[in-house]
CSV table of C-alpha atoms in Angstrom, one decimal:
chain,number,residue,atom,x,y,z
A,1,UNK,CA,34.2,35.8,-77.0
A,2,UNK,CA,34.1,34.3,-73.5
A,3,UNK,CA,30.6,35.8,-73.1
A,4,UNK,CA,29.5,33.9,-76.2
A,5,UNK,CA,30.8,30.6,-74.9
A,6,UNK,CA,29.1,31.1,-71.5
A,7,UNK,CA,25.8,31.9,-73.2
A,8,UNK,CA,26.1,28.9,-75.5
A,9,UNK,CA,26.8,26.6,-72.5
A,10,UNK,CA,23.8,27.9,-70.6
A,11,UNK,CA,21.5,27.3,-73.6
A,12,UNK,CA,22.9,23.7,-73.9
A,13,UNK,CA,22.2,23.0,-70.2
A,14,UNK,CA,18.6,24.3,-70.5
A,15,UNK,CA,18.0,22.2,-73.7
A,16,UNK,CA,19.4,19.0,-72.1
A,17,UNK,CA,17.4,19.5,-68.8
A,18,UNK,CA,14.1,19.9,-70.6
A,19,UNK,CA,13.4,16.2,-70.8
A,20,UNK,CA,11.0,14.3,-68.4
A,21,UNK,CA,12.8,12.1,-65.8
A,22,UNK,CA,12.9,8.4,-66.5
A,23,UNK,CA,12.0,6.0,-63.6
A,24,UNK,CA,12.2,2.2,-63.1
A,25,UNK,CA,8.9,0.6,-63.7
A,26,UNK,CA,7.0,-1.0,-60.7
A,27,UNK,CA,7.7,-4.7,-60.1
A,28,UNK,CA,5.4,-7.0,-62.1
A,29,UNK,CA,3.3,-8.2,-59.1
A,30,UNK,CA,2.8,-6.1,-56.0
A,31,UNK,CA,1.8,-8.0,-52.9
A,32,UNK,CA,1.1,-5.9,-49.8
A,33,UNK,CA,2.3,-7.1,-46.4
A,34,UNK,CA,-0.2,-8.7,-44.1
A,35,UNK,CA,-1.8,-6.2,-41.6
A,36,UNK,CA,0.0,-5.9,-38.2
A,37,UNK,CA,-2.2,-6.6,-35.2
A,38,UNK,CA,-0.8,-5.7,-31.8
A,39,UNK,CA,-1.2,-8.2,-29.0
A,40,UNK,CA,-4.0,-7.6,-26.6
A,41,UNK,CA,-2.9,-5.5,-23.5
A,42,UNK,CA,-2.2,-7.4,-20.3
A,43,UNK,CA,-4.6,-6.8,-17.5
A,44,UNK,CA,-3.6,-8.1,-14.1
A,45,UNK,CA,-6.4,-9.8,-12.2
A,46,UNK,CA,-8.1,-7.7,-9.7
A,47,UNK,CA,-7.2,-8.4,-6.1
A,48,UNK,CA,-9.8,-10.0,-4.0
A,49,UNK,CA,-10.5,-8.6,-0.5
A,50,UNK,CA,-12.6,-10.5,1.9
A,51,UNK,CA,-13.6,-7.7,4.3
A,52,UNK,CA,-16.1,-8.1,7.0
A,53,UNK,CA,-19.5,-6.7,6.2
A,54,UNK,CA,-19.4,-4.4,9.2
A,55,UNK,CA,-16.4,-3.8,11.5
A,56,UNK,CA,-17.1,-2.8,15.0
A,57,UNK,CA,-14.0,-2.1,17.3
A,58,UNK,CA,-14.0,-3.9,20.6
A,59,UNK,CA,-13.6,-1.8,23.7
A,60,UNK,CA,-12.9,-3.3,27.1
A,61,UNK,CA,-15.9,-3.5,29.5
A,62,UNK,CA,-13.8,-2.4,32.4
A,63,UNK,CA,-13.2,1.4,32.8
A,64,UNK,CA,-9.5,2.4,32.7
A,65,UNK,CA,-7.6,2.6,36.0
A,66,UNK,CA,-3.9,3.3,36.5
A,67,UNK,CA,-1.3,5.2,38.5
A,68,UNK,CA,2.1,6.3,37.3
A,69,UNK,CA,4.9,8.7,38.1
A,70,UNK,CA,8.4,9.5,37.2
A,71,UNK,CA,11.1,12.0,38.1
A,72,UNK,CA,14.5,13.2,36.8
A,73,UNK,CA,17.1,14.8,39.0
A,74,UNK,CA,20.4,15.3,37.2
A,75,UNK,CA,23.0,17.2,39.1
A,76,UNK,CA,25.4,17.5,36.2
A,77,UNK,CA,22.9,19.3,33.9
A,78,UNK,CA,20.7,20.7,36.6
A,79,UNK,CA,17.6,19.1,35.1
A,80,UNK,CA,15.0,18.5,37.8
A,81,UNK,CA,11.4,17.6,36.7
A,82,UNK,CA,8.7,15.0,37.4
A,83,UNK,CA,5.2,14.0,36.6
A,84,UNK,CA,2.5,11.9,38.4
A,85,UNK,CA,-1.0,10.9,37.3
A,86,UNK,CA,-3.8,8.6,38.4
A,87,UNK,CA,-7.0,7.7,36.6
A,88,UNK,CA,-10.1,5.9,37.7
A,89,UNK,CA,-12.8,5.7,35.0
A,90,UNK,CA,-13.4,9.3,33.8
A,91,UNK,CA,-11.7,10.9,36.7
A,92,UNK,CA,-8.1,11.8,36.0
A,93,UNK,CA,-5.8,13.9,38.2
A,94,UNK,CA,-2.1,14.6,38.3
A,95,UNK,CA,0.7,17.1,38.6
A,96,UNK,CA,4.1,17.9,37.1
A,97,UNK,CA,6.9,20.0,38.3
A,98,UNK,CA,10.0,21.6,36.7
A,99,UNK,CA,12.8,23.7,38.0
A,100,UNK,CA,13.0,26.9,35.9
A,101,UNK,CA,16.3,28.6,34.9
A,102,UNK,CA,15.5,31.6,37.1
A,103,UNK,CA,15.6,29.4,40.3
A,104,UNK,CA,11.8,29.0,40.7
A,105,UNK,CA,9.9,25.7,40.7
A,106,UNK,CA,6.8,25.5,38.4
A,107,UNK,CA,4.0,23.2,39.7
A,108,UNK,CA,1.0,22.3,37.5
A,109,UNK,CA,-1.8,20.5,39.1
A,110,UNK,CA,-4.7,19.3,36.9
A,111,UNK,CA,-8.0,17.4,37.2
A,112,UNK,CA,-10.5,16.1,34.7
A,113,UNK,CA,-13.8,14.5,35.8
A,114,UNK,CA,-14.9,13.8,32.2
A,115,UNK,CA,-16.3,17.3,31.7
A,116,UNK,CA,-13.0,19.1,30.7
A,117,UNK,CA,-9.5,19.7,32.0
A,118,UNK,CA,-9.0,22.2,34.9
A,119,UNK,CA,-5.3,23.1,35.5
A,120,UNK,CA,-3.8,25.3,38.2
A,121,UNK,CA,-0.2,26.7,37.8
A,122,UNK,CA,1.8,27.8,40.8
A,123,UNK,CA,5.4,28.9,41.4
A,124,UNK,CA,7.6,28.4,44.4
A,125,UNK,CA,10.5,30.6,45.2
A,126,UNK,CA,11.7,34.0,43.9
A,127,UNK,CA,13.2,34.6,40.5
A,128,UNK,CA,16.9,35.1,40.8
A,129,UNK,CA,18.9,36.7,38.0
A,130,UNK,CA,22.7,36.8,38.4
A,131,UNK,CA,24.4,40.2,38.2
A,132,UNK,CA,25.5,41.0,34.7
A,133,UNK,CA,29.3,41.5,34.5
A,134,UNK,CA,30.6,42.3,31.0
A,135,UNK,CA,33.7,40.4,30.0
A,136,UNK,CA,34.6,42.6,27.0
A,137,UNK,CA,38.1,43.9,26.9
A,138,UNK,CA,39.0,46.4,24.2
A,139,UNK,CA,41.9,45.5,21.9
A,140,UNK,CA,45.2,47.3,22.5
A,141,UNK,CA,46.1,50.1,20.2
A,142,UNK,CA,47.6,49.2,16.8
A,143,UNK,CA,51.0,50.7,17.7
A,144,UNK,CA,51.5,48.4,20.7
A,145,UNK,CA,52.0,45.4,18.4
A,146,UNK,CA,55.6,44.6,17.5
A,147,UNK,CA,56.4,45.1,13.9
A,148,UNK,CA,57.4,42.0,12.0
A,149,UNK,CA,60.9,41.8,10.7
A,150,UNK,CA,61.8,39.9,7.6
A,151,UNK,CA,65.3,38.4,7.0
């Protein structure tokens, strides 16, 4: 019996759903919206550069001429170095010195006559290296430590 009721209900649903859907009609007068026009893009004005037609750097008419030197001797850090140089036109000559950690002094003397640098490196003194003394002490054996006591 319940099967007959279920089949009858399905047939009724199919019969009622067989109709075409009903929609509201369109409005009596359809007026489209006016077309949208985006504003023109903003273009910044181009910068104006007033460069010279031809740039030529100015060089002095007098050839370079100078002398300088400096030195550092710091007793606290042990830094001891210096430099001196002189130039007259294309001729440049100078030297610098530095105390090296091994006790020697390095001296570099150079000259340039406009055709390339020529350097001479010399050393004064003998290299001294301190005697190596290890400071490593082995740890005592584990049984030598006192055992902690807990109260």
